[in-house]
């Protein structure tokens, strides 16, 4: 007699599947009946409950509505969505999405919070070792989902400082960059977003030691996140955070003022 097939899906996928199964059975619904309510097949419901296929965002929202789950399906899906991010980034994403403020300084590419989809995809296509198409699509979707922070209520205050070299790097080509510049200009008009540029003619400045992201948590604690080459560091020790926060404040003071930054981005867009 053969051994039962081991479930190799992630704990989050198994948890979501179990929540879906429990809610469905509590309502006295078969998989086919739930599928009918969701405009899915019973086989599709079965595939998610057995972890044979991942739940899409559309499936999750349809299940929440059909089961009148009061947020339980969406709550379970939160952990499922985290798995779309690289492992080293998952913990920070939760902090970022709950933050009172997020302040970043980016040297190589435009901050993921203000990237457009074609730009994000082009960045991921440059990864080495190369990513396959499914992985690029998964990570692009995950990056776009982070942008929900920009519209969250209450509004999160977002400060983005971009090195001019990141703005001039033609990731994805002229058409992608033109659309990306337009999106940055639109973001700069929003009341909760400030965009600044560190010009290349500034010469030496406090940001030469690299990128960073400073967040203020709902408990009004300040944390600093740094990453590179697939590794990350979350700094929470008050003395170390203090040094990095002061460095960020100096970077911000040395960057162009917001109105000057907008003018430079407009100039770059006009050059394409």
mmCIF file of C-alpha atoms in Angstrom, residues 12-267:
data_model
loop_
_atom_site.group_PDB
_atom_site.id
_atom_site.type_symbol
_atom_site.label_atom_id
_atom_site.label_comp_id
_atom_site.label_asym_id
_atom_site.label_seq_id
_atom_site.Cartn_x
_atom_site.Cartn_y
_atom_site.Cartn_z
ATOM 1 C CA UNK A 12 -0.058 29.879 4.883
ATOM 2 C CA UNK A 13 -1.672 28.093 1.921
ATOM 3 C CA UNK A 14 -2.734 25.205 4.165
ATOM 4 C CA UNK A 15 -4.135 27.645 6.736
ATOM 5 C CA UNK A 16 -6.135 29.505 4.093
ATOM 6 C CA UNK A 17 -7.445 26.210 2.693
ATOM 7 C CA UNK A 18 -8.558 25.090 6.158
ATOM 8 C CA UNK A 19 -10.321 28.409 6.889
ATOM 9 C CA UNK A 20 -12.126 28.198 3.550
ATOM 10 C CA UNK A 21 -13.167 24.586 4.201
ATOM 11 C CA UNK A 22 -14.422 25.327 7.731
ATOM 12 C CA UNK A 23 -16.438 28.356 6.626
ATOM 13 C CA UNK A 24 -17.942 26.441 3.713
ATOM 14 C CA UNK A 25 -18.985 23.452 5.816
ATOM 15 C CA UNK A 26 -20.361 25.746 8.535
ATOM 16 C CA UNK A 27 -22.662 27.197 5.880
ATOM 17 C CA UNK A 28 -23.675 23.662 4.827
ATOM 18 C CA UNK A 29 -22.362 24.149 1.305
ATOM 19 C CA UNK A 30 -20.725 21.630 -0.976
ATOM 20 C CA UNK A 31 -17.738 22.682 -3.057
ATOM 21 C CA UNK A 32 -19.984 22.880 -6.122
ATOM 22 C CA UNK A 33 -22.581 24.989 -4.298
ATOM 23 C CA UNK A 34 -19.939 27.419 -3.074
ATOM 24 C CA UNK A 35 -18.480 27.512 -6.570
ATOM 25 C CA UNK A 36 -21.883 28.473 -7.977
ATOM 26 C CA UNK A 37 -22.152 31.370 -5.511
ATOM 27 C CA UNK A 38 -18.665 32.545 -6.459
ATOM 28 C CA UNK A 39 -19.043 32.017 -10.235
ATOM 29 C CA UNK A 40 -16.339 29.356 -10.048
ATOM 30 C CA UNK A 41 -16.479 25.617 -10.615
ATOM 31 C CA UNK A 42 -16.582 23.157 -7.770
ATOM 32 C CA UNK A 43 -13.282 21.831 -9.078
ATOM 33 C CA UNK A 44 -11.721 25.276 -8.612
ATOM 34 C CA UNK A 45 -12.885 25.372 -4.980
ATOM 35 C CA UNK A 46 -11.541 21.860 -4.462
ATOM 36 C CA UNK A 47 -8.184 22.826 -5.962
ATOM 37 C CA UNK A 48 -7.780 25.639 -3.431
ATOM 38 C CA UNK A 49 -8.986 23.552 -0.483
ATOM 39 C CA UNK A 50 -6.503 20.789 -1.346
ATOM 40 C CA UNK A 51 -3.721 23.308 -2.078
ATOM 41 C CA UNK A 52 -3.449 21.976 -5.617
ATOM 42 C CA UNK A 53 -3.704 25.546 -6.918
ATOM 43 C CA UNK A 54 -3.122 28.914 -5.227
ATOM 44 C CA UNK A 55 -6.028 31.226 -4.499
ATOM 45 C CA UNK A 56 -6.037 34.292 -6.738
ATOM 46 C CA UNK A 57 -7.105 37.713 -5.484
ATOM 47 C CA UNK A 58 -10.342 37.373 -7.450
ATOM 48 C CA UNK A 59 -11.029 33.982 -5.838
ATOM 49 C CA UNK A 60 -10.336 35.380 -2.359
ATOM 50 C CA UNK A 61 -12.686 38.319 -2.800
ATOM 51 C CA UNK A 62 -15.409 36.105 -4.283
ATOM 52 C CA UNK A 63 -15.127 33.645 -1.379
ATOM 53 C CA UNK A 64 -15.319 36.431 1.211
ATOM 54 C CA UNK A 65 -18.490 37.766 -0.391
ATOM 55 C CA UNK A 66 -20.164 34.402 -1.046
ATOM 56 C CA UNK A 67 -19.515 33.110 2.467
ATOM 57 C CA UNK A 68 -20.392 36.448 4.103
ATOM 58 C CA UNK A 69 -17.265 35.765 6.123
ATOM 59 C CA UNK A 70 -17.048 39.065 7.985
ATOM 60 C CA UNK A 71 -13.417 39.501 7.033
ATOM 61 C CA UNK A 72 -12.215 36.010 8.014
ATOM 62 C CA UNK A 73 -11.306 34.974 4.465
ATOM 63 C CA UNK A 74 -9.497 38.256 3.866
ATOM 64 C CA UNK A 75 -7.639 37.911 7.168
ATOM 65 C CA UNK A 76 -6.431 34.426 6.248
ATOM 66 C CA UNK A 77 -5.430 35.662 2.804
ATOM 67 C CA UNK A 78 -3.156 38.304 4.320
ATOM 68 C CA UNK A 79 -0.628 35.603 5.200
ATOM 69 C CA UNK A 80 -1.068 33.989 1.815
ATOM 70 C CA UNK A 81 -0.250 37.240 0.046
ATOM 71 C CA UNK A 82 2.919 37.709 2.090
ATOM 72 C CA UNK A 83 4.361 34.632 0.416
ATOM 73 C CA UNK A 84 4.439 36.495 -2.889
ATOM 74 C CA UNK A 85 7.355 38.503 -1.527
ATOM 75 C CA UNK A 86 10.947 37.300 -1.145
ATOM 76 C CA UNK A 87 11.419 35.642 2.243
ATOM 77 C CA UNK A 88 13.832 38.316 3.480
ATOM 78 C CA UNK A 89 11.222 41.015 2.735
ATOM 79 C CA UNK A 90 8.077 39.439 4.194
ATOM 80 C CA UNK A 91 8.485 40.704 7.750
ATOM 81 C CA UNK A 92 9.120 44.254 6.618
ATOM 82 C CA UNK A 93 6.065 44.325 4.329
ATOM 83 C CA UNK A 94 3.780 43.854 7.342
ATOM 84 C CA UNK A 95 5.486 46.728 9.160
ATOM 85 C CA UNK A 96 5.377 48.935 6.083
ATOM 86 C CA UNK A 97 1.663 48.425 5.463
ATOM 87 C CA UNK A 98 0.798 49.399 9.057
ATOM 88 C CA UNK A 99 3.246 52.310 9.335
ATOM 89 C CA UNK A 100 2.291 55.881 10.195
ATOM 90 C CA UNK A 101 5.056 57.124 7.926
ATOM 91 C CA UNK A 102 7.515 55.604 5.455
ATOM 92 C CA UNK A 103 10.616 57.524 4.382
ATOM 93 C CA UNK A 104 13.031 56.106 1.822
ATOM 94 C CA UNK A 105 16.260 56.977 0.080
ATOM 95 C CA UNK A 106 16.932 54.982 -3.102
ATOM 96 C CA UNK A 107 20.158 54.991 -5.059
ATOM 97 C CA UNK A 108 19.844 52.335 -7.786
ATOM 98 C CA UNK A 109 16.181 52.141 -8.783
ATOM 99 C CA UNK A 110 12.978 54.033 -8.045
ATOM 100 C CA UNK A 111 11.292 53.084 -4.773
ATOM 101 C CA UNK A 112 8.949 50.112 -5.174
ATOM 102 C CA UNK A 113 6.086 52.037 -3.552
ATOM 103 C CA UNK A 114 6.022 54.481 -6.466
ATOM 104 C CA UNK A 115 6.932 52.145 -9.326
ATOM 105 C CA UNK A 116 4.527 51.532 -12.188
ATOM 106 C CA UNK A 117 3.928 47.941 -13.233
ATOM 107 C CA UNK A 118 6.030 47.974 -16.461
ATOM 108 C CA UNK A 119 8.969 49.514 -14.585
ATOM 109 C CA UNK A 120 8.698 46.969 -11.757
ATOM 110 C CA UNK A 121 8.595 44.108 -14.259
ATOM 111 C CA UNK A 122 11.618 45.488 -16.127
ATOM 112 C CA UNK A 123 13.602 45.714 -12.865
ATOM 113 C CA UNK A 124 12.766 42.094 -12.027
ATOM 114 C CA UNK A 125 13.718 40.963 -15.520
ATOM 115 C CA UNK A 126 17.236 42.241 -14.804
ATOM 116 C CA UNK A 127 17.639 39.970 -11.759
ATOM 117 C CA UNK A 128 20.546 37.555 -11.628
ATOM 118 C CA UNK A 129 20.338 34.629 -11.398
ATOM 119 C CA UNK A 130 17.443 35.126 -13.852
ATOM 120 C CA UNK A 131 13.869 34.656 -12.656
ATOM 121 C CA UNK A 132 11.356 32.618 -14.638
ATOM 122 C CA UNK A 133 8.222 34.268 -16.023
ATOM 123 C CA UNK A 134 5.951 32.968 -13.248
ATOM 124 C CA UNK A 135 8.270 34.341 -10.573
ATOM 125 C CA UNK A 136 8.517 37.717 -12.303
ATOM 126 C CA UNK A 137 4.725 37.888 -12.559
ATOM 127 C CA UNK A 138 4.288 36.916 -8.883
ATOM 128 C CA UNK A 139 6.801 39.473 -7.643
ATOM 129 C CA UNK A 140 5.425 42.212 -9.898
ATOM 130 C CA UNK A 141 1.916 41.625 -8.560
ATOM 131 C CA UNK A 142 3.222 41.661 -4.997
ATOM 132 C CA UNK A 143 5.001 44.958 -5.577
ATOM 133 C CA UNK A 144 1.851 46.534 -6.994
ATOM 134 C CA UNK A 145 -0.136 45.337 -3.979
ATOM 135 C CA UNK A 146 2.201 47.288 -1.681
ATOM 136 C CA UNK A 147 0.906 50.491 -3.269
ATOM 137 C CA UNK A 148 -2.353 50.036 -1.339
ATOM 138 C CA UNK A 149 -0.470 51.852 1.417
ATOM 139 C CA UNK A 150 -0.690 55.087 -0.593
ATOM 140 C CA UNK A 151 -4.511 55.073 -0.403
ATOM 141 C CA UNK A 152 -4.925 53.614 3.066
ATOM 142 C CA UNK A 153 -7.084 55.386 5.624
ATOM 143 C CA UNK A 154 -5.795 57.008 7.737
ATOM 144 C CA UNK A 155 -3.277 58.265 5.191
ATOM 145 C CA UNK A 156 0.316 57.171 5.594
ATOM 146 C CA UNK A 157 2.886 59.953 5.128
ATOM 147 C CA UNK A 158 5.350 58.850 2.433
ATOM 148 C CA UNK A 159 8.666 60.598 1.804
ATOM 149 C CA UNK A 160 10.696 59.363 -1.173
ATOM 150 C CA UNK A 161 14.195 60.618 -1.978
ATOM 151 C CA UNK A 162 15.549 59.339 -5.289
ATOM 152 C CA UNK A 163 19.115 59.641 -6.432
ATOM 153 C CA UNK A 164 19.161 61.357 -9.823
ATOM 154 C CA UNK A 165 21.125 58.422 -11.246
ATOM 155 C CA UNK A 166 18.185 56.111 -10.466
ATOM 156 C CA UNK A 167 15.880 58.459 -12.364
ATOM 157 C CA UNK A 168 18.205 58.611 -15.361
ATOM 158 C CA UNK A 169 18.696 54.848 -15.569
ATOM 159 C CA UNK A 170 16.440 53.898 -18.498
ATOM 160 C CA UNK A 171 14.959 50.721 -17.025
ATOM 161 C CA UNK A 172 12.511 49.257 -19.547
ATOM 162 C CA UNK A 173 13.283 51.844 -22.238
ATOM 163 C CA UNK A 174 12.020 55.356 -23.063
ATOM 164 C CA UNK A 175 8.277 54.602 -23.104
ATOM 165 C CA UNK A 176 8.388 52.919 -19.696
ATOM 166 C CA UNK A 177 10.465 55.745 -18.247
ATOM 167 C CA UNK A 178 8.134 58.410 -19.652
ATOM 168 C CA UNK A 179 5.162 56.710 -17.987
ATOM 169 C CA UNK A 180 7.171 56.307 -14.786
ATOM 170 C CA UNK A 181 8.055 60.011 -14.711
ATOM 171 C CA UNK A 182 4.393 60.916 -15.234
ATOM 172 C CA UNK A 183 3.391 58.669 -12.351
ATOM 173 C CA UNK A 184 5.991 60.247 -10.052
ATOM 174 C CA UNK A 185 4.682 63.705 -10.948
ATOM 175 C CA UNK A 186 1.135 62.564 -10.152
ATOM 176 C CA UNK A 187 2.307 61.145 -6.821
ATOM 177 C CA UNK A 188 4.028 64.426 -5.968
ATOM 178 C CA UNK A 189 0.651 66.182 -6.168
ATOM 179 C CA UNK A 190 -0.854 63.980 -3.476
ATOM 180 C CA UNK A 191 -1.124 65.454 0.031
ATOM 181 C CA UNK A 192 0.556 62.519 1.755
ATOM 182 C CA UNK A 193 3.500 62.018 -0.624
ATOM 183 C CA UNK A 194 6.671 64.083 -0.881
ATOM 184 C CA UNK A 195 9.182 63.281 -3.617
ATOM 185 C CA UNK A 196 12.687 64.719 -3.637
ATOM 186 C CA UNK A 197 15.723 64.140 -5.827
ATOM 187 C CA UNK A 198 19.367 63.990 -4.772
ATOM 188 C CA UNK A 199 21.097 65.627 -7.761
ATOM 189 C CA UNK A 200 24.294 64.132 -9.144
ATOM 190 C CA UNK A 201 25.955 67.547 -9.121
ATOM 191 C CA UNK A 202 25.655 67.610 -5.330
ATOM 192 C CA UNK A 203 28.953 65.722 -5.162
ATOM 193 C CA UNK A 204 29.590 64.273 -1.712
ATOM 194 C CA UNK A 205 26.558 63.921 0.570
ATOM 195 C CA UNK A 206 25.282 61.923 3.537
ATOM 196 C CA UNK A 207 23.606 59.278 1.363
ATOM 197 C CA UNK A 208 26.750 57.840 -0.179
ATOM 198 C CA UNK A 209 26.650 54.931 2.284
ATOM 199 C CA UNK A 210 23.570 53.495 0.583
ATOM 200 C CA UNK A 211 19.804 53.191 0.478
ATOM 201 C CA UNK A 212 17.565 52.974 3.522
ATOM 202 C CA UNK A 213 13.932 53.063 4.550
ATOM 203 C CA UNK A 214 12.788 54.629 7.824
ATOM 204 C CA UNK A 215 9.344 53.750 9.181
ATOM 205 C CA UNK A 216 7.288 54.978 12.098
ATOM 206 C CA UNK A 217 5.106 52.239 13.565
ATOM 207 C CA UNK A 218 1.600 52.719 15.027
ATOM 208 C CA UNK A 219 3.302 52.564 18.453
ATOM 209 C CA UNK A 220 5.402 55.556 17.337
ATOM 210 C CA UNK A 221 8.572 53.494 17.316
ATOM 211 C CA UNK A 222 11.111 54.217 14.585
ATOM 212 C CA UNK A 223 12.738 51.358 12.666
ATOM 213 C CA UNK A 224 15.186 51.347 9.768
ATOM 214 C CA UNK A 225 15.246 48.755 6.985
ATOM 215 C CA UNK A 226 18.142 48.191 4.590
ATOM 216 C CA UNK A 227 18.652 45.540 1.933
ATOM 217 C CA UNK A 228 20.921 44.493 -0.877
ATOM 218 C CA UNK A 229 21.904 41.403 -2.840
ATOM 219 C CA UNK A 230 19.017 39.362 -1.469
ATOM 220 C CA UNK A 231 19.758 40.114 2.182
ATOM 221 C CA UNK A 232 18.168 42.586 4.551
ATOM 222 C CA UNK A 233 18.622 44.175 7.947
ATOM 223 C CA UNK A 234 15.920 45.612 10.191
ATOM 224 C CA UNK A 235 17.492 47.959 12.713
ATOM 225 C CA UNK A 236 15.577 48.435 15.967
ATOM 226 C CA UNK A 237 18.278 49.252 18.556
ATOM 227 C CA UNK A 238 17.493 52.855 19.573
ATOM 228 C CA UNK A 239 21.092 54.083 19.397
ATOM 229 C CA UNK A 240 21.612 52.647 15.893
ATOM 230 C CA UNK A 241 18.207 53.846 14.715
ATOM 231 C CA UNK A 242 19.035 57.315 15.978
ATOM 232 C CA UNK A 243 22.217 57.501 13.911
ATOM 233 C CA UNK A 244 20.440 56.319 10.758
ATOM 234 C CA UNK A 245 17.428 58.590 11.295
ATOM 235 C CA UNK A 246 19.737 61.595 11.660
ATOM 236 C CA UNK A 247 21.565 60.508 8.507
ATOM 237 C CA UNK A 248 18.259 60.360 6.666
ATOM 238 C CA UNK A 249 17.377 63.841 7.913
ATOM 239 C CA UNK A 250 20.707 65.121 6.533
ATOM 240 C CA UNK A 251 20.072 63.381 3.183
ATOM 241 C CA UNK A 252 16.679 65.051 3.024
ATOM 242 C CA UNK A 253 18.164 68.476 3.749
ATOM 243 C CA UNK A 254 20.802 67.996 1.026
ATOM 244 C CA UNK A 255 18.333 66.853 -1.637
ATOM 245 C CA UNK A 256 16.486 69.246 -3.917
ATOM 246 C CA UNK A 257 13.373 70.841 -2.473
ATOM 247 C CA UNK A 258 10.094 69.174 -3.560
ATOM 248 C CA UNK A 259 9.292 71.866 -6.154
ATOM 249 C CA UNK A 260 12.842 71.680 -7.555
ATOM 250 C CA UNK A 261 12.568 67.900 -7.688
ATOM 251 C CA UNK A 262 9.322 68.093 -9.653
ATOM 252 C CA UNK A 263 10.974 70.483 -12.112
ATOM 253 C CA UNK A 264 13.867 68.057 -12.639
ATOM 254 C CA UNK A 265 11.520 65.110 -13.235
ATOM 255 C CA UNK A 266 9.555 67.228 -15.715
ATOM 256 C CA UNK A 267 12.844 68.063 -17.442
#
